[in-house]
Amino acid sequence: MGAGGRMSSPNGQEKDGPKPLERALHEKPPFTVGDIKKVIPPHCFKRSVIRSFSYVVYDLTIASIFYYLANNYIPLLPNSLAYVAWPVYWIFQGCVLTGVWVIAHECGHHAFSDYQWLDDTVGLILHSALLVPYFSWKYSHRRHHSNTGSIEHDEVFVPKLKSGVRSTAKYLNNPPGRILTLLVTLTMGWPLYLMFNVSGRYYDRFACHFDPNSPIYSNRERAQIFISDAGILTVFYILFRLASTKGLVWVLTMYGGPLLVVNGFLVLITFLQHTHPSLPHYDSTEWDWLRGALATVDRDYGILNKVFHNITDTHVTHHLFSTMPHYHAMEATKAIKPILGDYYQFDGTSIFKAMYRETKECIYVDKDDDVKDGVYWYRNKI
């Protein structure tokens, strides 16, 4: 049984209907990563340059069409209609560009092609265009995959212990406070994470994705942080030139609005993949890589699953085999469900309901009473 909402049966068929939010299995599984890999068709691990680039071309073509329509026709509309048309453009364009973000994310995992230099080149260009420091994120994200579910060493959306909950949290533990928390998280969460490591792993000194000397990175990685910064500065310079010639309002409406949607989606997607009332977290006495990788949950975003290249509903597979290209992940997910059994987590709860529920239920983690093992579960009683 999965985490909640729509469940997956062992034969891979999904059952609809409300289900209790039962805890996921947290004991050491009776299978290994090797056992899981054996049930996946071998071609699922093969990367194709042509196929990978076809998704880049497709996404950028759709984005260009939206850009053309917005740039040439929305200014002709009466103000009353333009005020509606601009947010519609931001949402549609932001969804497509989130797909572009996902492809760059694949480059960071070496899932785009068999050539590391090509993956890094494509990833650097695409992520820089979306103001993401490619190499900086690549290395911190790699550590997230190496330490998923670890309270001490995971890199992103690390849950607080009860002792780490601020006294002000009780004032936000109500419907208006949760909505405010979601709004701040979805609009400011990504830049705050990049600049100040908000919601990230604890370090004993200032951690920033733009700082080559940040404790996030090893000495051999620091030179490439400069390259990431150069990519961001280049895009900022282009935006400055565009603002000088076309105006700041043009830049904000054509680029800023969609980027805000992209940032919101990538925070939401990551948040819901790793935050769920049924998911365990582990300290160093209990954590191991496989159980950490299984402490994630697939979600259903409807038609956006395809737009986002299935990063939303194949995340468990992605954490098990991060170099697998996205266009094979659905087939691989179907293949591994029987062997994972109750260790596979899927929640088909509507995204709007899930984001509010998780904000309400998942405030901190703690051990069960009178339990000495290093397994922690979400709580909400402040």
Short mmCIF file of C-alpha atoms in Angstrom, two decimals:
data_model
loop_
_atom_site.label_atom_id
_atom_site.label_comp_id
_atom_site.label_asym_id
_atom_site.label_seq_id
_atom_site.Cartn_x
_atom_site.Cartn_y
_atom_site.Cartn_z
CA MET A 1 0.00 0.00 0.00
CA GLY A 2 1.27 3.46 -0.78
CA ALA A 3 1.33 6.57 1.33
CA GLY A 4 -2.27 7.66 0.91
CA GLY A 5 -4.83 8.90 -1.60
CA ARG A 6 -4.68 6.71 -4.70
CA MET A 7 -2.80 3.53 -3.98
CA SER A 8 -0.80 1.11 -6.04
CA SER A 9 -1.54 -2.57 -5.83
CA PRO A 10 1.27 -5.11 -6.33
CA ASN A 11 0.24 -5.73 -9.94
CA GLY A 12 0.80 -2.06 -10.74
CA GLN A 13 -2.90 -1.22 -11.04
CA GLU A 14 -3.98 1.88 -9.17
CA LYS A 15 -6.97 1.97 -6.88
CA ASP A 16 -8.89 5.17 -6.37
CA GLY A 17 -10.53 6.25 -3.17
CA PRO A 18 -9.69 7.71 0.22
CA LYS A 19 -7.19 5.73 2.27
CA PRO A 20 -5.72 6.34 5.71
CA LEU A 21 -2.31 7.96 5.85
CA GLU A 22 -0.60 4.85 7.12
CA ARG A 23 3.09 4.94 7.90
CA ALA A 24 5.45 3.67 5.27
CA LEU A 25 7.58 0.63 5.95
CA HIS A 26 10.87 1.63 7.54
CA GLU A 27 12.52 -1.72 8.27
CA LYS A 28 15.39 -2.83 6.08
CA PRO A 29 13.79 -4.16 2.87
CA PRO A 30 14.21 -7.80 1.84
CA PHE A 31 15.69 -6.75 -1.52
CA THR A 32 18.75 -4.85 -2.69
CA VAL A 33 19.30 -2.17 -5.32
CA GLY A 34 20.70 -4.93 -7.51
CA ASP A 35 17.50 -6.92 -7.15
CA ILE A 36 15.47 -3.88 -8.21
CA LYS A 37 17.71 -3.20 -11.20
CA LYS A 38 17.31 -6.75 -12.48
CA VAL A 39 13.55 -6.36 -13.00
CA ILE A 40 13.95 -3.20 -15.11
CA PRO A 41 14.32 -3.72 -18.89
CA PRO A 42 17.97 -2.98 -19.80
CA HIS A 43 17.02 -0.41 -22.46
CA CYS A 44 15.60 1.84 -19.71
CA PHE A 45 19.16 2.71 -18.70
CA LYS A 46 20.21 3.75 -22.22
CA ARG A 47 20.54 7.48 -22.96
CA SER A 48 19.95 8.88 -26.43
CA VAL A 49 21.39 12.24 -27.49
CA ILE A 50 18.85 12.60 -30.27
CA ARG A 51 15.87 11.74 -28.10
CA SER A 52 17.04 13.93 -25.24
CA PHE A 53 17.55 16.90 -27.56
CA SER A 54 14.12 16.32 -29.07
CA TYR A 55 12.57 17.25 -25.72
CA VAL A 56 14.71 20.39 -25.54
CA VAL A 57 13.61 21.42 -29.02
CA TYR A 58 9.97 20.60 -28.28
CA ASP A 59 9.88 22.58 -25.03
CA LEU A 60 11.70 25.58 -26.47
CA THR A 61 9.40 25.58 -29.51
CA ILE A 62 6.31 25.69 -27.30
CA ALA A 63 7.91 28.39 -25.16
CA SER A 64 8.70 30.42 -28.30
CA ILE A 65 5.09 30.17 -29.47
CA PHE A 66 3.81 31.41 -26.10
CA TYR A 67 6.37 34.21 -26.18
CA TYR A 68 5.31 35.27 -29.68
CA LEU A 69 1.63 35.28 -28.81
CA ALA A 70 2.11 37.20 -25.58
CA ASN A 71 4.54 39.73 -27.01
CA ASN A 72 2.50 40.49 -30.11
CA TYR A 73 -1.13 40.15 -29.04
CA ILE A 74 -1.56 40.82 -25.33
CA PRO A 75 -0.48 44.49 -25.70
CA LEU A 76 -3.32 44.91 -28.24
CA LEU A 77 -5.97 43.82 -25.75
CA PRO A 78 -8.02 46.26 -23.67
CA ASN A 79 -6.53 46.74 -20.20
CA SER A 80 -9.29 44.74 -18.55
CA LEU A 81 -8.48 41.70 -20.70
CA ALA A 82 -4.72 42.22 -20.57
CA TYR A 83 -4.80 41.98 -16.76
CA VAL A 84 -6.23 38.49 -17.21
CA ALA A 85 -4.11 37.49 -20.21
CA TRP A 86 -0.75 38.22 -18.58
CA PRO A 87 -1.22 35.82 -15.62
CA VAL A 88 -2.50 33.17 -18.05
CA TYR A 89 0.68 33.60 -20.09
CA TRP A 90 2.84 33.42 -16.95
CA ILE A 91 1.22 30.15 -15.87
CA PHE A 92 1.40 28.45 -19.27
CA GLN A 93 4.92 29.66 -20.01
CA GLY A 94 6.05 28.85 -16.48
CA CYS A 95 4.80 25.28 -16.82
CA VAL A 96 6.68 24.77 -20.08
CA LEU A 97 9.86 26.32 -18.67
CA THR A 98 9.57 24.05 -15.64
CA GLY A 99 9.91 21.22 -18.15
CA VAL A 100 13.08 22.91 -19.43
CA TRP A 101 14.31 23.11 -15.83
CA VAL A 102 13.72 19.37 -15.47
CA ILE A 103 15.81 18.62 -18.57
CA ALA A 104 18.67 20.69 -17.13
CA HIS A 105 18.18 18.74 -13.91
CA GLU A 106 18.71 15.55 -15.92
CA CYS A 107 21.94 17.00 -17.25
CA GLY A 108 23.11 17.47 -13.67
CA HIS A 109 22.51 13.76 -13.08
CA HIS A 110 24.33 12.72 -16.29
CA ALA A 111 21.00 11.36 -17.57
CA PHE A 112 20.89 13.46 -20.75
CA SER A 113 23.59 11.67 -22.77
CA ASP A 114 26.63 9.44 -22.47
CA TYR A 115 28.89 12.49 -22.64
CA GLN A 116 29.49 14.40 -19.41
CA TRP A 117 30.79 17.48 -21.23
CA LEU A 118 27.62 17.65 -23.32
CA ASP A 119 25.38 17.22 -20.27
CA ASP A 120 27.21 20.00 -18.43
CA THR A 121 27.13 22.32 -21.43
CA VAL A 122 23.40 21.89 -22.03
CA GLY A 123 22.65 22.03 -18.32
CA LEU A 124 24.71 25.19 -17.81
CA ILE A 125 22.95 27.01 -20.66
CA LEU A 126 19.42 25.96 -19.73
CA HIS A 127 19.76 26.47 -15.99
CA SER A 128 21.58 29.78 -16.33
CA ALA A 129 18.75 31.03 -18.55
CA LEU A 130 16.43 30.32 -15.60
CA LEU A 131 18.83 31.96 -13.10
CA VAL A 132 19.89 28.63 -11.60
CA PRO A 133 23.60 28.24 -10.76
CA TYR A 134 24.05 24.94 -12.57
CA PHE A 135 27.23 23.48 -11.05
CA SER A 136 26.42 24.88 -7.61
CA TRP A 137 23.03 23.20 -7.62
CA LYS A 138 24.41 20.04 -9.29
CA TYR A 139 26.80 19.34 -6.42
CA SER A 140 24.42 20.14 -3.58
CA HIS A 141 21.69 18.12 -5.30
CA ARG A 142 24.08 15.19 -5.71
CA ARG A 143 24.58 15.23 -1.93
CA HIS A 144 20.82 15.29 -1.47
CA HIS A 145 20.59 12.07 -3.48
CA SER A 146 23.44 10.55 -1.49
CA ASN A 147 21.79 11.34 1.84
CA THR A 148 18.03 11.34 1.25
CA GLY A 149 16.04 10.78 4.43
CA SER A 150 19.00 11.53 6.71
CA ILE A 151 18.21 14.08 9.40
CA GLU A 152 21.88 15.00 9.74
CA HIS A 153 23.14 14.96 6.16
CA ASP A 154 20.29 15.51 3.67
CA GLU A 155 20.59 18.79 1.77
CA VAL A 156 17.06 20.01 1.09
CA PHE A 157 13.73 20.16 2.96
CA VAL A 158 15.47 18.76 6.01
CA PRO A 159 12.74 18.40 8.65
CA LYS A 160 13.14 20.17 11.96
CA LEU A 161 13.39 18.29 15.22
CA LYS A 162 10.88 19.38 17.86
CA SER A 163 13.66 21.20 19.70
CA GLY A 164 14.37 23.21 16.54
CA VAL A 165 10.84 24.55 16.09
CA ARG A 166 10.73 28.29 16.73
CA SER A 167 8.39 29.67 19.36
CA THR A 168 6.69 31.77 16.67
CA ALA A 169 5.58 28.62 14.81
CA LYS A 170 2.48 28.27 17.00
CA TYR A 171 1.21 31.59 15.62
CA LEU A 172 1.34 30.18 12.08
CA ASN A 173 -0.24 26.84 12.99
CA ASN A 174 -3.69 27.90 11.79
CA PRO A 175 -5.37 28.23 8.37
CA PRO A 176 -4.29 31.85 7.64
CA GLY A 177 -0.78 31.10 8.92
CA ARG A 178 -0.44 28.00 6.76
CA ILE A 179 -1.60 29.86 3.65
CA LEU A 180 0.91 32.62 4.40
CA THR A 181 3.63 30.01 4.90
CA LEU A 182 2.81 28.42 1.55
CA LEU A 183 2.80 31.78 -0.26
CA VAL A 184 6.20 32.74 1.15
CA THR A 185 7.61 29.27 0.45
CA LEU A 186 6.42 29.15 -3.15
CA THR A 187 7.47 32.71 -4.04
CA MET A 188 10.64 33.18 -1.99
CA GLY A 189 11.67 29.65 -1.10
CA TRP A 190 13.95 29.01 -4.08
CA PRO A 191 16.03 32.23 -3.97
CA LEU A 192 16.25 31.99 -0.16
CA TYR A 193 17.56 28.44 -0.48
CA LEU A 194 20.15 29.41 -3.07
CA MET A 195 21.33 32.52 -1.23
CA PHE A 196 20.98 31.53 2.44
CA ASN A 197 20.46 27.74 2.43
CA VAL A 198 17.00 28.17 3.98
CA SER A 199 15.41 24.72 4.56
CA GLY A 200 18.78 23.14 3.75
CA ARG A 201 21.24 21.13 5.81
CA TYR A 202 22.78 22.76 8.87
CA TYR A 203 26.35 24.01 8.45
CA ASP A 204 28.45 25.63 11.14
CA ARG A 205 29.06 28.68 8.97
CA PHE A 206 27.32 30.69 6.25
CA ALA A 207 26.29 28.52 3.28
CA CYS A 208 25.42 30.01 -0.11
CA HIS A 209 25.17 28.43 -3.56
CA PHE A 210 26.89 31.43 -5.16
CA ASP A 211 29.93 31.34 -2.86
CA PRO A 212 32.79 29.14 -4.10
CA ASN A 213 34.09 28.93 -0.52
CA SER A 214 30.75 27.74 0.82
CA PRO A 215 30.93 24.67 3.11
CA ILE A 216 28.53 22.98 0.70
CA TYR A 217 31.40 22.32 -1.72
CA SER A 218 34.66 20.41 -1.69
CA ASN A 219 37.90 21.98 -2.85
CA ARG A 220 37.80 20.24 -6.23
CA GLU A 221 34.32 21.66 -6.91
CA ARG A 222 35.00 25.31 -6.13
CA ALA A 223 36.34 26.33 -9.55
CA GLN A 224 33.10 25.27 -11.23
CA ILE A 225 31.08 27.43 -8.82
CA PHE A 226 32.76 30.41 -10.50
CA ILE A 227 31.50 29.10 -13.86
CA SER A 228 27.97 28.91 -12.47
CA ASP A 229 28.24 32.46 -11.18
CA ALA A 230 29.53 33.62 -14.57
CA GLY A 231 26.50 32.04 -16.23
CA ILE A 232 24.11 33.87 -13.88
CA LEU A 233 25.93 37.19 -14.35
CA THR A 234 25.75 36.76 -18.12
CA VAL A 235 21.98 36.30 -17.99
CA PHE A 236 21.60 39.27 -15.64
CA TYR A 237 23.58 41.38 -18.11
CA ILE A 238 21.30 40.27 -20.97
CA LEU A 239 18.26 41.13 -18.87
CA PHE A 240 19.76 44.53 -18.06
CA ARG A 241 20.31 45.24 -21.75
CA LEU A 242 16.75 44.16 -22.54
CA ALA A 243 15.40 46.39 -19.77
CA SER A 244 17.42 49.29 -21.18
CA THR A 245 15.98 48.86 -24.66
CA LYS A 246 12.50 47.45 -24.08
CA GLY A 247 11.83 48.63 -20.54
CA LEU A 248 11.76 47.01 -17.12
CA VAL A 249 8.02 46.30 -17.35
CA TRP A 250 8.58 44.31 -20.55
CA VAL A 251 11.26 42.17 -18.85
CA LEU A 252 9.08 41.58 -15.80
CA THR A 253 6.01 40.61 -17.80
CA MET A 254 7.73 38.49 -20.46
CA TYR A 255 10.39 36.86 -18.25
CA GLY A 256 9.81 37.64 -14.58
CA GLY A 257 6.25 36.31 -14.39
CA PRO A 258 7.02 32.89 -15.92
CA LEU A 259 10.20 32.61 -13.83
CA LEU A 260 8.18 33.14 -10.66
CA VAL A 261 5.95 30.23 -11.72
CA VAL A 262 8.99 28.03 -12.45
CA ASN A 263 10.49 28.77 -9.04
CA GLY A 264 7.18 28.05 -7.35
CA PHE A 265 6.73 24.73 -9.10
CA LEU A 266 10.23 23.43 -8.43
CA VAL A 267 9.83 24.22 -4.73
CA LEU A 268 6.37 22.65 -4.64
CA ILE A 269 7.46 19.53 -6.52
CA THR A 270 10.46 18.98 -4.25
CA PHE A 271 8.46 19.73 -1.11
CA LEU A 272 5.72 17.22 -1.93
CA GLN A 273 8.20 14.54 -3.01
CA HIS A 274 9.94 14.55 0.37
CA THR A 275 7.26 15.73 2.79
CA HIS A 276 4.38 13.43 3.69
CA PRO A 277 2.84 12.35 7.01
CA SER A 278 3.69 8.71 6.26
CA LEU A 279 7.38 9.14 5.42
CA PRO A 280 10.14 8.19 7.87
CA HIS A 281 13.40 10.01 8.44
CA TYR A 282 16.49 8.49 10.02
CA ASP A 283 19.42 9.51 12.15
CA SER A 284 22.92 8.10 11.68
CA THR A 285 22.20 5.06 13.85
CA GLU A 286 19.48 3.83 11.51
CA TRP A 287 19.94 5.46 8.09
CA ASP A 288 21.09 3.58 5.01
CA TRP A 289 21.01 4.69 1.39
CA LEU A 290 18.28 2.35 0.14
CA ARG A 291 15.79 3.13 2.89
CA GLY A 292 16.53 6.82 2.41
CA ALA A 293 15.88 6.59 -1.33
CA LEU A 294 12.59 4.81 -0.64
CA ALA A 295 11.52 7.55 1.79
CA THR A 296 10.10 9.57 -1.10
CA VAL A 297 6.64 9.69 -2.64
CA ASP A 298 5.34 9.90 -6.19
CA ARG A 299 2.55 12.42 -6.83
CA ASP A 300 -0.06 12.99 -9.52
CA TYR A 301 -0.15 16.42 -11.21
CA GLY A 302 -2.53 15.34 -13.93
CA ILE A 303 -1.61 16.63 -17.39
CA LEU A 304 1.37 18.43 -15.88
CA ASN A 305 3.06 15.07 -15.30
CA LYS A 306 3.87 15.04 -19.03
CA VAL A 307 4.72 18.73 -19.17
CA PHE A 308 7.18 18.19 -16.30
CA HIS A 309 8.64 15.10 -18.00
CA ASN A 310 7.25 12.83 -15.26
CA ILE A 311 9.58 14.07 -12.56
CA THR A 312 6.45 14.21 -10.42
CA ASP A 313 5.15 10.65 -10.70
CA THR A 314 8.42 8.71 -11.13
CA HIS A 315 10.43 10.24 -8.31
CA VAL A 316 10.95 6.98 -6.44
CA THR A 317 12.58 5.47 -9.52
CA HIS A 318 14.62 8.64 -9.99
CA HIS A 319 16.07 8.35 -6.49
CA LEU A 320 16.97 4.73 -7.05
CA PHE A 321 18.51 5.27 -10.52
CA SER A 322 19.21 8.96 -11.05
CA THR A 323 21.14 8.50 -14.32
CA MET A 324 18.09 6.97 -16.01
CA PRO A 325 16.58 9.37 -18.61
CA HIS A 326 13.07 10.60 -17.87
CA TYR A 327 11.58 9.03 -21.01
CA HIS A 328 12.19 5.55 -19.59
CA ALA A 329 11.15 6.29 -16.01
CA MET A 330 7.46 5.43 -16.40
CA GLU A 331 8.28 1.97 -17.79
CA ALA A 332 10.85 1.42 -15.04
CA THR A 333 8.41 2.52 -12.34
CA LYS A 334 5.83 0.02 -13.55
CA ALA A 335 8.49 -2.70 -13.54
CA ILE A 336 9.70 -2.09 -9.98
CA LYS A 337 6.31 -1.78 -8.26
CA PRO A 338 5.87 -5.57 -7.74
CA ILE A 339 9.29 -6.01 -6.10
CA LEU A 340 8.96 -2.86 -3.97
CA GLY A 341 5.48 -3.82 -2.83
CA ASP A 342 4.53 -1.83 0.28
CA TYR A 343 7.84 0.05 0.13
CA TYR A 344 6.60 1.97 -2.93
CA GLN A 345 4.90 5.25 -2.06
CA PHE A 346 2.29 7.00 -4.20
CA ASP A 347 -0.26 9.60 -3.17
CA GLY A 348 -2.90 10.68 -5.66
CA THR A 349 -4.37 13.37 -3.41
CA SER A 350 -5.02 16.58 -5.33
CA ILE A 351 -1.98 18.84 -5.22
CA PHE A 352 -3.82 21.80 -3.67
CA LYS A 353 -5.16 19.60 -0.88
CA ALA A 354 -1.80 17.89 -0.39
CA MET A 355 0.22 21.10 -0.13
CA TYR A 356 -2.09 22.43 2.58
CA ARG A 357 -2.26 19.08 4.41
CA GLU A 358 1.50 18.65 4.46
CA THR A 359 1.99 22.21 5.68
CA LYS A 360 -0.44 21.43 8.50
CA GLU A 361 0.71 17.93 9.46
CA CYS A 362 4.46 18.03 8.83
CA ILE A 363 5.85 20.69 11.17
CA TYR A 364 8.66 18.68 12.77
CA VAL A 365 9.84 15.09 13.24
CA ASP A 366 10.24 13.12 16.44
CA LYS A 367 10.62 9.55 17.64
CA ASP A 368 7.73 7.56 18.98
CA ASP A 369 7.48 7.45 22.77
CA ASP A 370 9.59 4.75 24.42
CA VAL A 371 11.30 3.88 21.14
CA LYS A 372 15.08 3.84 21.03
CA ASP A 373 15.65 3.36 17.31
CA GLY A 374 16.69 6.26 15.09
CA VAL A 375 13.46 6.51 13.09
CA TYR A 376 11.61 9.84 13.14
CA TRP A 377 8.06 10.65 12.04
CA TYR A 378 6.27 13.89 11.26
CA ARG A 379 4.33 15.62 14.00
CA ASN A 380 2.23 18.80 14.22
CA LYS A 381 1.56 19.27 17.94
CA ILE A 382 3.43 22.39 19.06
#
